Amino acid sequence: MLAAARRAFARHAYADTTIAAIAADAGVSPALVMKYYGSKEQLFTQVFTFDADATALFDAPLDRLARHMVLHLLATQRGQTRDPILRIAFSRHHLELGGQARANFRTQVIDALAARLPGPGAPLRAEMAVGVLLGLGALYATVQADQLTRLDPDEVADLYVPLLYPLLCGEAPTDR
């Protein structure tokens, strides 16, 4: 049900998204969706909560975090896990509740990452690192960049780690 809600809110504005359509996509009754989530607004709030996603995205020691984040994002783009952060791009469709989604993203993703980073400028470096990941995710999800999508995930990580590592650790990477 939650996966169907993510797809619905990614494709349609909040006002144009219905519980019936989400239920049909999930293969359940609208009553079951309502039983678990209570209302469309509560379901939306669940879709745009990022705590569990951030936990999985940041689940590596700091010296290996850049590689882990890239590989995790690529796994989501290849359908192996759920999207960790890209759904924030869809929050602009939702005028009524998009501000709350963006606030959740800032607190649960960007601020959580900044809290892990050593040294000065951690909040700015966290924003920039997340921006790099959002760009990579957009290339995969929407642009479907031919050259990049042909690479093995480790090859992509090899290209992106030098961009992310200094933002995360404040120094150049030593090795893979």
mmCIF file of N, CA and C in Angstrom, residues 53-75 84 116 133 154 157 161 164 168 176:
data_model
loop_
_atom_site.group_PDB
_atom_site.id
_atom_site.type_symbol
_atom_site.label_atom_id
_atom_site.label_comp_id
_atom_site.label_asym_id
_atom_site.label_seq_id
_atom_site.Cartn_x
_atom_site.Cartn_y
_atom_site.Cartn_z
ATOM 1 N N ASP A 53 14.515 5.694 5.712
ATOM 2 C CA ASP A 53 15.329 5.820 4.501
ATOM 3 C C ASP A 53 16.701 6.388 4.827
ATOM 4 N N ALA A 54 16.728 7.418 5.657
ATOM 5 C CA ALA A 54 17.996 8.037 6.032
ATOM 6 C C ALA A 54 18.860 7.061 6.819
ATOM 7 N N THR A 55 18.249 6.292 7.688
ATOM 8 C CA THR A 55 18.993 5.300 8.465
ATOM 9 C C THR A 55 19.702 4.328 7.525
ATOM 10 N N ALA A 56 18.998 3.823 6.531
ATOM 11 C CA ALA A 56 19.606 2.897 5.570
ATOM 12 C C ALA A 56 20.652 3.595 4.708
ATOM 13 N N LEU A 57 20.378 4.816 4.288
ATOM 14 C CA LEU A 57 21.298 5.554 3.430
ATOM 15 C C LEU A 57 22.605 5.875 4.149
ATOM 16 N N PHE A 58 22.538 6.126 5.445
ATOM 17 C CA PHE A 58 23.719 6.521 6.213
ATOM 18 C C PHE A 58 24.334 5.368 6.995
ATOM 19 N N ASP A 59 23.973 4.132 6.676
ATOM 20 C CA ASP A 59 24.404 2.965 7.443
ATOM 21 C C ASP A 59 25.786 2.476 7.028
ATOM 22 N N ALA A 60 26.792 3.298 7.290
ATOM 23 C CA ALA A 60 28.179 2.931 7.009
ATOM 24 C C ALA A 60 29.090 3.835 7.835
ATOM 25 N N PRO A 61 30.288 3.352 8.129
ATOM 26 C CA PRO A 61 31.243 4.226 8.814
ATOM 27 C C PRO A 61 31.560 5.437 7.931
ATOM 28 N N LEU A 62 31.922 6.519 8.545
ATOM 29 C CA LEU A 62 32.147 7.769 7.817
ATOM 30 C C LEU A 62 33.145 7.610 6.682
ATOM 31 N N ASP A 63 34.209 6.836 6.877
ATOM 32 C CA ASP A 63 35.225 6.704 5.831
ATOM 33 C C ASP A 63 34.732 5.897 4.623
ATOM 34 N N ARG A 64 33.603 5.185 4.769
ATOM 35 C CA ARG A 64 33.028 4.427 3.639
ATOM 36 C C ARG A 64 31.630 4.922 3.272
ATOM 37 N N LEU A 65 31.217 6.007 3.882
ATOM 38 C CA LEU A 65 29.854 6.497 3.688
ATOM 39 C C LEU A 65 29.585 6.945 2.258
ATOM 40 N N ALA A 66 30.529 7.622 1.628
ATOM 41 C CA ALA A 66 30.322 8.106 0.254
ATOM 42 C C ALA A 66 29.997 6.945 -0.683
ATOM 43 N N ARG A 67 30.800 5.902 -0.638
ATOM 44 C CA ARG A 67 30.574 4.727 -1.505
ATOM 45 C C ARG A 67 29.236 4.065 -1.164
ATOM 46 N N HIS A 68 28.976 3.898 0.114
ATOM 47 C CA HIS A 68 27.723 3.271 0.530
ATOM 48 C C HIS A 68 26.520 4.062 0.014
ATOM 49 N N MET A 69 26.552 5.377 0.148
ATOM 50 C CA MET A 69 25.420 6.196 -0.283
ATOM 51 C C MET A 69 25.181 6.062 -1.783
ATOM 52 N N VAL A 70 26.245 6.089 -2.565
ATOM 53 C CA VAL A 70 26.102 5.952 -4.025
ATOM 54 C C VAL A 70 25.547 4.576 -4.368
ATOM 55 N N LEU A 71 26.127 3.535 -3.802
ATOM 56 C CA LEU A 71 25.662 2.183 -4.113
ATOM 57 C C LEU A 71 24.223 1.959 -3.652
ATOM 58 N N HIS A 72 23.870 2.518 -2.506
ATOM 59 C CA HIS A 72 22.489 2.405 -2.013
ATOM 60 C C HIS A 72 21.522 3.105 -2.969
ATOM 61 N N LEU A 73 21.871 4.287 -3.390
ATOM 62 C CA LEU A 73 21.016 5.016 -4.328
ATOM 63 C C LEU A 73 20.866 4.250 -5.642
ATOM 64 N N LEU A 74 21.969 3.713 -6.146
ATOM 65 C CA LEU A 74 21.906 2.949 -7.397
ATOM 66 C C LEU A 74 21.056 1.697 -7.242
ATOM 67 N N ALA A 75 21.125 1.053 -6.095
ATOM 68 C CA ALA A 75 20.289 -0.129 -5.860
ATOM 69 C C ALA A 75 18.822 0.253 -5.922
ATOM 70 N N PRO A 84 15.449 6.132 -1.415
ATOM 71 C CA PRO A 84 15.776 6.756 -0.141
ATOM 72 C C PRO A 84 15.486 8.246 -0.062
ATOM 73 N N ARG A 116 26.352 13.923 11.585
ATOM 74 C CA ARG A 116 27.400 12.887 11.517
ATOM 75 C C ARG A 116 28.735 13.420 11.030
ATOM 76 N N LEU A 133 23.757 13.528 -4.573
ATOM 77 C CA LEU A 133 22.957 12.299 -4.661
ATOM 78 C C LEU A 133 21.646 12.525 -5.407
ATOM 79 N N ASP A 154 29.751 -0.239 -9.124
ATOM 80 C CA ASP A 154 31.055 0.096 -8.539
ATOM 81 C C ASP A 154 31.800 1.128 -9.386
ATOM 82 N N ALA A 157 30.233 4.396 -8.512
ATOM 83 C CA ALA A 157 30.718 4.793 -7.191
ATOM 84 C C ALA A 157 32.143 5.320 -7.272
ATOM 85 N N VAL A 161 32.579 8.911 -5.599
ATOM 86 C CA VAL A 161 33.220 9.001 -4.285
ATOM 87 C C VAL A 161 34.143 10.218 -4.186
ATOM 88 N N LEU A 164 31.917 13.157 -3.338
ATOM 89 C CA LEU A 164 31.237 13.117 -2.046
ATOM 90 C C LEU A 164 32.175 13.067 -0.836
ATOM 91 N N LEU A 168 31.790 14.868 2.876
ATOM 92 C CA LEU A 168 31.439 14.098 4.065
ATOM 93 C C LEU A 168 32.554 14.093 5.111
ATOM 94 N N ARG A 176 39.477 2.771 -2.064
ATOM 95 C CA ARG A 176 38.147 2.170 -2.135
ATOM 96 C C ARG A 176 37.824 1.568 -0.828
#
